[in-house]
PDB file of C-alpha atoms in Angstrom:
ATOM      1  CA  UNK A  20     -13.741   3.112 -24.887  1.00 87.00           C
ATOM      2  CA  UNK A  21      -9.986   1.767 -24.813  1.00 94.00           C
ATOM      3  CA  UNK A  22      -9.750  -1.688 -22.088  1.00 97.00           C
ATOM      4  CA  UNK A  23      -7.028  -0.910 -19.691  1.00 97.00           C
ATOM      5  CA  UNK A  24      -5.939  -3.198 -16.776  1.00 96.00           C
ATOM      6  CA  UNK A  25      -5.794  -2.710 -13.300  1.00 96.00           C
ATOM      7  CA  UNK A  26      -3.586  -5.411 -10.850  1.00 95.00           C
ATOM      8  CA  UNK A  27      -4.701  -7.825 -14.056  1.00 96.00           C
ATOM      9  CA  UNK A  28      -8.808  -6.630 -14.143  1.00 97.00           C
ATOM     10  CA  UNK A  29     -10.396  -5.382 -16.825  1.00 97.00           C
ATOM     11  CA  UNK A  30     -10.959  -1.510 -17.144  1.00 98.00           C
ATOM     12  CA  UNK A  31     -12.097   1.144 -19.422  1.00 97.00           C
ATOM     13  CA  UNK A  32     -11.203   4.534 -20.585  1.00 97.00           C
ATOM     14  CA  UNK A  33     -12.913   7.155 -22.210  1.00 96.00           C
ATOM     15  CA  UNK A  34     -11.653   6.333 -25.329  1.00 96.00           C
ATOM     16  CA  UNK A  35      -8.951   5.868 -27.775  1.00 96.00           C
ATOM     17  CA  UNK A  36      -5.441   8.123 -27.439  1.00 97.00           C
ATOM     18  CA  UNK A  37      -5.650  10.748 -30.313  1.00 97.00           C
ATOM     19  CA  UNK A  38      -4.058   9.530 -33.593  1.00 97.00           C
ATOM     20  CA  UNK A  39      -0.263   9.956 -34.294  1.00 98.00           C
ATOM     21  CA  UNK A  40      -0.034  12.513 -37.027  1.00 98.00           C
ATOM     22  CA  UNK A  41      -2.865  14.130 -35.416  1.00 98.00           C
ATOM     23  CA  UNK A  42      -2.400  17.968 -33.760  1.00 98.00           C
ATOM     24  CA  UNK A  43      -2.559  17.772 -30.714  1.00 98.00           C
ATOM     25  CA  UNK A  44      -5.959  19.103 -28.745  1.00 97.00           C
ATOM     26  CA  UNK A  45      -5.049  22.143 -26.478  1.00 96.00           C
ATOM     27  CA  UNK A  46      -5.816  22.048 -22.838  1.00 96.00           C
ATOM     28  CA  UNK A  47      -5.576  24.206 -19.601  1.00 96.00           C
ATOM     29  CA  UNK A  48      -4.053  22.275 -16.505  1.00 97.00           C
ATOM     30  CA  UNK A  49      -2.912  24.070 -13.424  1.00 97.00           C
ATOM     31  CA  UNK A  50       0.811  24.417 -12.203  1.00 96.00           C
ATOM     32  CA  UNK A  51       2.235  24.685  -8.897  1.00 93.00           C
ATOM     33  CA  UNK A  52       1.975  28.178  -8.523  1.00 94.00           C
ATOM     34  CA  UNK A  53      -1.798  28.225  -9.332  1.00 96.00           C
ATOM     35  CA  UNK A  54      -1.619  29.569 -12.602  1.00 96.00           C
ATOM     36  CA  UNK A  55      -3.259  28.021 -15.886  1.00 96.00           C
ATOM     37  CA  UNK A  56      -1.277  26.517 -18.643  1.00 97.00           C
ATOM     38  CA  UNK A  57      -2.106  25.570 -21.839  1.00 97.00           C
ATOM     39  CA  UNK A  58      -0.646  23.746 -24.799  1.00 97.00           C
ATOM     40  CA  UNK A  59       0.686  27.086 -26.309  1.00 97.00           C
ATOM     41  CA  UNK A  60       2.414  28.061 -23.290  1.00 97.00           C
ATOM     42  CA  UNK A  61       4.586  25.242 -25.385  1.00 97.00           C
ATOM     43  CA  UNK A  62       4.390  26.294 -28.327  1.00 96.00           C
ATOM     44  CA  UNK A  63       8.441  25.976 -30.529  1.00 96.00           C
ATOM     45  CA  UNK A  64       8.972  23.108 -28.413  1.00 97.00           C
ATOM     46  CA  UNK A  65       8.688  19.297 -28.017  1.00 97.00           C
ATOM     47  CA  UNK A  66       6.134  18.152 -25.316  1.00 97.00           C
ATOM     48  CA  UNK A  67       6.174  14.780 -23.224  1.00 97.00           C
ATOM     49  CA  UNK A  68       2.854  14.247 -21.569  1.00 98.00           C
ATOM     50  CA  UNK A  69       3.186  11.936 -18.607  1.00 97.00           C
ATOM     51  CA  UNK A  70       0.121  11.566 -17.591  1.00 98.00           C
ATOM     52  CA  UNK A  71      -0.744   9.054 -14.399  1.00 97.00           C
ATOM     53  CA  UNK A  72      -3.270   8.250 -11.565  1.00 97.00           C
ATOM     54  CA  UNK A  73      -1.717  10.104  -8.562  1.00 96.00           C
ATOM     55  CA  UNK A  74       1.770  10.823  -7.913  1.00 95.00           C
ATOM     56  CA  UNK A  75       0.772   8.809  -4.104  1.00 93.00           C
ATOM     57  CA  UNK A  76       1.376   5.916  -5.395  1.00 91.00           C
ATOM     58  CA  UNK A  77       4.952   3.718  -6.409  1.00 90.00           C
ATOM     59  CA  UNK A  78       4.411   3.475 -10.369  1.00 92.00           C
ATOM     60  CA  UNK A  79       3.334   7.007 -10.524  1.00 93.00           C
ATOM     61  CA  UNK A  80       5.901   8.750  -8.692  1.00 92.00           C
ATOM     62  CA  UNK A  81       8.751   6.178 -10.656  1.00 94.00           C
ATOM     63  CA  UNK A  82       7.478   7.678 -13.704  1.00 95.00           C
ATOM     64  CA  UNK A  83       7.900  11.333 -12.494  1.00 94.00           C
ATOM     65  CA  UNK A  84      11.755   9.961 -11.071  1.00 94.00           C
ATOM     66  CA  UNK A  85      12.155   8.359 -14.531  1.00 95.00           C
ATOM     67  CA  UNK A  86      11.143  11.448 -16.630  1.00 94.00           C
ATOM     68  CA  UNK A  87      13.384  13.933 -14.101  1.00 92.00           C
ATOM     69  CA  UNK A  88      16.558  12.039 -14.287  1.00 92.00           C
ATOM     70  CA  UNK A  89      15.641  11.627 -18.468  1.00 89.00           C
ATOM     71  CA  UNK A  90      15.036  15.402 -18.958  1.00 84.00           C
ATOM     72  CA  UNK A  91      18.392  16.807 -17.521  1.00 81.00           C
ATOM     73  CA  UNK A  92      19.913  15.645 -21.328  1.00 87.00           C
ATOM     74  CA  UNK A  93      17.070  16.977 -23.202  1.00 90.00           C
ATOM     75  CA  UNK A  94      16.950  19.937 -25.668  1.00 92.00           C
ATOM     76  CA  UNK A  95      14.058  22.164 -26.136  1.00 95.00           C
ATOM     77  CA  UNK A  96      11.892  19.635 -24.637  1.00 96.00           C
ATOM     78  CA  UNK A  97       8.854  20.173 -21.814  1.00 96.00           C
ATOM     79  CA  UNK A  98       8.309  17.319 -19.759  1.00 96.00           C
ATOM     80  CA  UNK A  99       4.734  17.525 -18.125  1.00 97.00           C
ATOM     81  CA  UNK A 100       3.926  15.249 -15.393  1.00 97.00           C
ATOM     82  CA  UNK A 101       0.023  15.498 -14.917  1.00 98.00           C
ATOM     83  CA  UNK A 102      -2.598  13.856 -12.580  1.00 98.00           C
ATOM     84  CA  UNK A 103      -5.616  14.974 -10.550  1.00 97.00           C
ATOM     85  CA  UNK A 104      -3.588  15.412  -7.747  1.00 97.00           C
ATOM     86  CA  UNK A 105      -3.702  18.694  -6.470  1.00 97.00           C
ATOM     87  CA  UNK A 106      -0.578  21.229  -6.936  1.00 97.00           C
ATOM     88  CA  UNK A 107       0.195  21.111  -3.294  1.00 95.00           C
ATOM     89  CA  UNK A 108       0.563  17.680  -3.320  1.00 96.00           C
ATOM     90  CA  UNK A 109       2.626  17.294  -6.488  1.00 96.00           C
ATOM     91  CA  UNK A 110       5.102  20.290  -5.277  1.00 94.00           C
ATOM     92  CA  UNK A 111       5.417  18.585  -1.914  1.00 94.00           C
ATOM     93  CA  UNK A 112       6.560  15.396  -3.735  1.00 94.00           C
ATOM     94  CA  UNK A 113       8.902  17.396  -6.416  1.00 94.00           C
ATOM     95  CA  UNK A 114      10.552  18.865  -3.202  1.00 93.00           C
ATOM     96  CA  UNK A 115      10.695  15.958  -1.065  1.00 94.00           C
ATOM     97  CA  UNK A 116      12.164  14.258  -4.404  1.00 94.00           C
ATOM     98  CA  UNK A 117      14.744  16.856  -5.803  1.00 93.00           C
ATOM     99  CA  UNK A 118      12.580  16.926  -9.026  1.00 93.00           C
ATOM    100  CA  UNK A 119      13.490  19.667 -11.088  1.00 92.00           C
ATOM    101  CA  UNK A 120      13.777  18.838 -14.737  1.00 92.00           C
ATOM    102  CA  UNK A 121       9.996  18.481 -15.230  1.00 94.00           C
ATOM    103  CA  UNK A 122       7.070  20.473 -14.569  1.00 95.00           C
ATOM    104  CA  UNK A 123       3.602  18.973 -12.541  1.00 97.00           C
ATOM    105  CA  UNK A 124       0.495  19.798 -13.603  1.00 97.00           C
ATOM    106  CA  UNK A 125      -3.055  19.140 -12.336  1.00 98.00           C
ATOM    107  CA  UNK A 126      -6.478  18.587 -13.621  1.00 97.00           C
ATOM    108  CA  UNK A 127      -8.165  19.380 -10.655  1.00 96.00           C
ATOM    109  CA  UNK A 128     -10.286  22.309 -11.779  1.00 93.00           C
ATOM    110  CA  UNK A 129     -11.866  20.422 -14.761  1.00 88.00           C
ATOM    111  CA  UNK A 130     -11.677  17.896 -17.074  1.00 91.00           C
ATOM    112  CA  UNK A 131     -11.120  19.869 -20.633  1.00 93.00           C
ATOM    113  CA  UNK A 132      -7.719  18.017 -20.729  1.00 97.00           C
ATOM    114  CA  UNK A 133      -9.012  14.232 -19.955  1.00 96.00           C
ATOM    115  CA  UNK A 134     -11.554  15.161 -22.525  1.00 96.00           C
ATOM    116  CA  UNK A 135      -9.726  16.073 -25.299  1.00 96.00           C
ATOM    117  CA  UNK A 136      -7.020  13.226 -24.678  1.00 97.00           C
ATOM    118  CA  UNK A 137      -9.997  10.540 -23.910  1.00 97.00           C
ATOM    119  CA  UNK A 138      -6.816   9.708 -20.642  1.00 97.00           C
ATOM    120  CA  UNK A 139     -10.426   9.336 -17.813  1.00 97.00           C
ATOM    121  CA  UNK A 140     -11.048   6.221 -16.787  1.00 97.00           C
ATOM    122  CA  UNK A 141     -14.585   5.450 -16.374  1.00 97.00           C
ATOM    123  CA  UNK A 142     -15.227   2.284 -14.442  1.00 97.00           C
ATOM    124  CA  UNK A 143     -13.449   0.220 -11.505  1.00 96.00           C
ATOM    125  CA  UNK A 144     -11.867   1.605  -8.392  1.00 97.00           C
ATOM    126  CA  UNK A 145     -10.014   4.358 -10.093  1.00 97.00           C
ATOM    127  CA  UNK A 146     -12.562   5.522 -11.903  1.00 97.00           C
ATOM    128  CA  UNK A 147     -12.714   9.438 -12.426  1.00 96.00           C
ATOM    129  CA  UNK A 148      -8.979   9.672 -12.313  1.00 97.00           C
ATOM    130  CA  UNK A 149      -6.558   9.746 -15.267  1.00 98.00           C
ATOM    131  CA  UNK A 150      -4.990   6.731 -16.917  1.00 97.00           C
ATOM    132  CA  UNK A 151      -1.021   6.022 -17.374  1.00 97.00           C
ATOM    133  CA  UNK A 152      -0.200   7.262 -20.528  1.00 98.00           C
ATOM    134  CA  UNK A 153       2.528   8.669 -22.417  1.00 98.00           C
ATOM    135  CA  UNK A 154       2.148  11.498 -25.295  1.00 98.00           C
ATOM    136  CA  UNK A 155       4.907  12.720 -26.897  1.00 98.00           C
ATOM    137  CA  UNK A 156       4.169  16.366 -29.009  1.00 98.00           C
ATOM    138  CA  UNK A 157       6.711  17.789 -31.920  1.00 97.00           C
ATOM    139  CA  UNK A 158       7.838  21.036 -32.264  1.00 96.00           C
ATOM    140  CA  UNK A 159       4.693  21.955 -35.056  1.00 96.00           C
ATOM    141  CA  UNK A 160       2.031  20.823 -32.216  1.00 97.00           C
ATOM    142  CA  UNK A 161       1.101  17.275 -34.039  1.00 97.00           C
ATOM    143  CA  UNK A 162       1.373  14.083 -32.032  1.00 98.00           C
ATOM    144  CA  UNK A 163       4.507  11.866 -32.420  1.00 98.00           C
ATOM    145  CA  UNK A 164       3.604   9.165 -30.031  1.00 98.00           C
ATOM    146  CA  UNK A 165       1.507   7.787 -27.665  1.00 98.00           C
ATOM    147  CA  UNK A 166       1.244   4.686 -25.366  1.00 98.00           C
ATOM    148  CA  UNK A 167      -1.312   4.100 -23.704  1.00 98.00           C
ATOM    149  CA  UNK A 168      -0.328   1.565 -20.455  1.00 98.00           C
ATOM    150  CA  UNK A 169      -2.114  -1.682 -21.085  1.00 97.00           C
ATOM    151  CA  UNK A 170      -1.912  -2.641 -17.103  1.00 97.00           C
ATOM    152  CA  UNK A 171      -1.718   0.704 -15.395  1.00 96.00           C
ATOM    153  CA  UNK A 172       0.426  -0.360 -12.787  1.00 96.00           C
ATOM    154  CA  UNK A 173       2.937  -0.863 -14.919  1.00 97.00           C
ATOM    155  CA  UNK A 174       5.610   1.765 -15.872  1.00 96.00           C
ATOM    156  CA  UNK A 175       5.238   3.070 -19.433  1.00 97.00           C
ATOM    157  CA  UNK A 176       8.217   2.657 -22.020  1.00 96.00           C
ATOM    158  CA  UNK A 177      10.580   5.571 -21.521  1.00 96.00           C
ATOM    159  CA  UNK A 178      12.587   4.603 -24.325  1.00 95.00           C
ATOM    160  CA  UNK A 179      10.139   4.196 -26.923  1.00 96.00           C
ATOM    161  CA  UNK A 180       8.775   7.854 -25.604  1.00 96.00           C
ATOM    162  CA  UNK A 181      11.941   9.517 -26.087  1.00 95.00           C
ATOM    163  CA  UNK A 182      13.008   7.855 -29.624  1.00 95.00           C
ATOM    164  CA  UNK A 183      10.410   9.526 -30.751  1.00 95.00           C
ATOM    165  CA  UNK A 184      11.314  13.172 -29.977  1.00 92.00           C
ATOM    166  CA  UNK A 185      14.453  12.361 -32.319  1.00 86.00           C
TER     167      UNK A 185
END
């Protein structure tokens, strides 16, 4: 179990991020358009998991605003935004927002990609629903970087996140 914070009180996780260095566990989310994606739908390019709560609330829906705007400048570079949300939810807010540089994905069927990435949290009043966490994936599929938000409703550190895609 990894302690998180919520609004300052004590939560846990499932676990520990996977190690930097690491390759990076595969997973199947689902996109907007109700189709499955994995890891190697990726594959030859650098992954940024943003991965958050629900994209209903202020800190979760920066991040995705954050990541857009980021993205524009970036090269061969996937920026996933994923929560439990539902797809209709998360391509209401992408077209309410103008968000077009990243791509939302949900873990709404099950929870092979919370499992793998240890992202659940498993106690307090967001248990069951992911964590706010940042991986970053290289171009060879192993782990660059990860933070994983010490007080969740916090934003994570974009710039530490996309020093290490360099």
């Amino acid at each position: 179990m990894a302690t998180i914070t919520f609004k300052g009180t004590e939560i846990h996780t499932a676990g520990a991020l996977p190690d930097v260095g690491s390759q990076a566990p595969d997973f199947k989310l689902t996109s907007g358009n109700l189709t499955d994606k994995t890891l190697a739908d990726y594959k030859g390019k650098k992954v940024i998991l943003n991965v958050f709560p629900s994209i209903d609330t202020g800190t979760c829906a920066a991040s995705v605003r954050t990541f857009n705007q980021k993205a524009a400048a970036l090269e061969n570079t996937a920026v996933l935004c994923i929560s439990k949300d539902l797809p209709f939810a998360q391509a209401r807010f992408c077209a309410a927002e103008g968000i077009s540089n990243v791509e939302t994905l949900s873990e709404y069927k099950d929870t092979n990609f919370s499992d793998a990435y240890r992202l659940s949290v498993v106690d307090g009043p967001l248990e069951g629903l992911l964590s706010r966490a940042v991986i970053v994936i290289g171009e060879d599929g192993t782990i660059k970087y990860t933070e994983q938000v010490a007080e969740i409703a916090n934003e994570p550190n974009y710039d530490n996140a996309l020093a290490a895609l360099a």
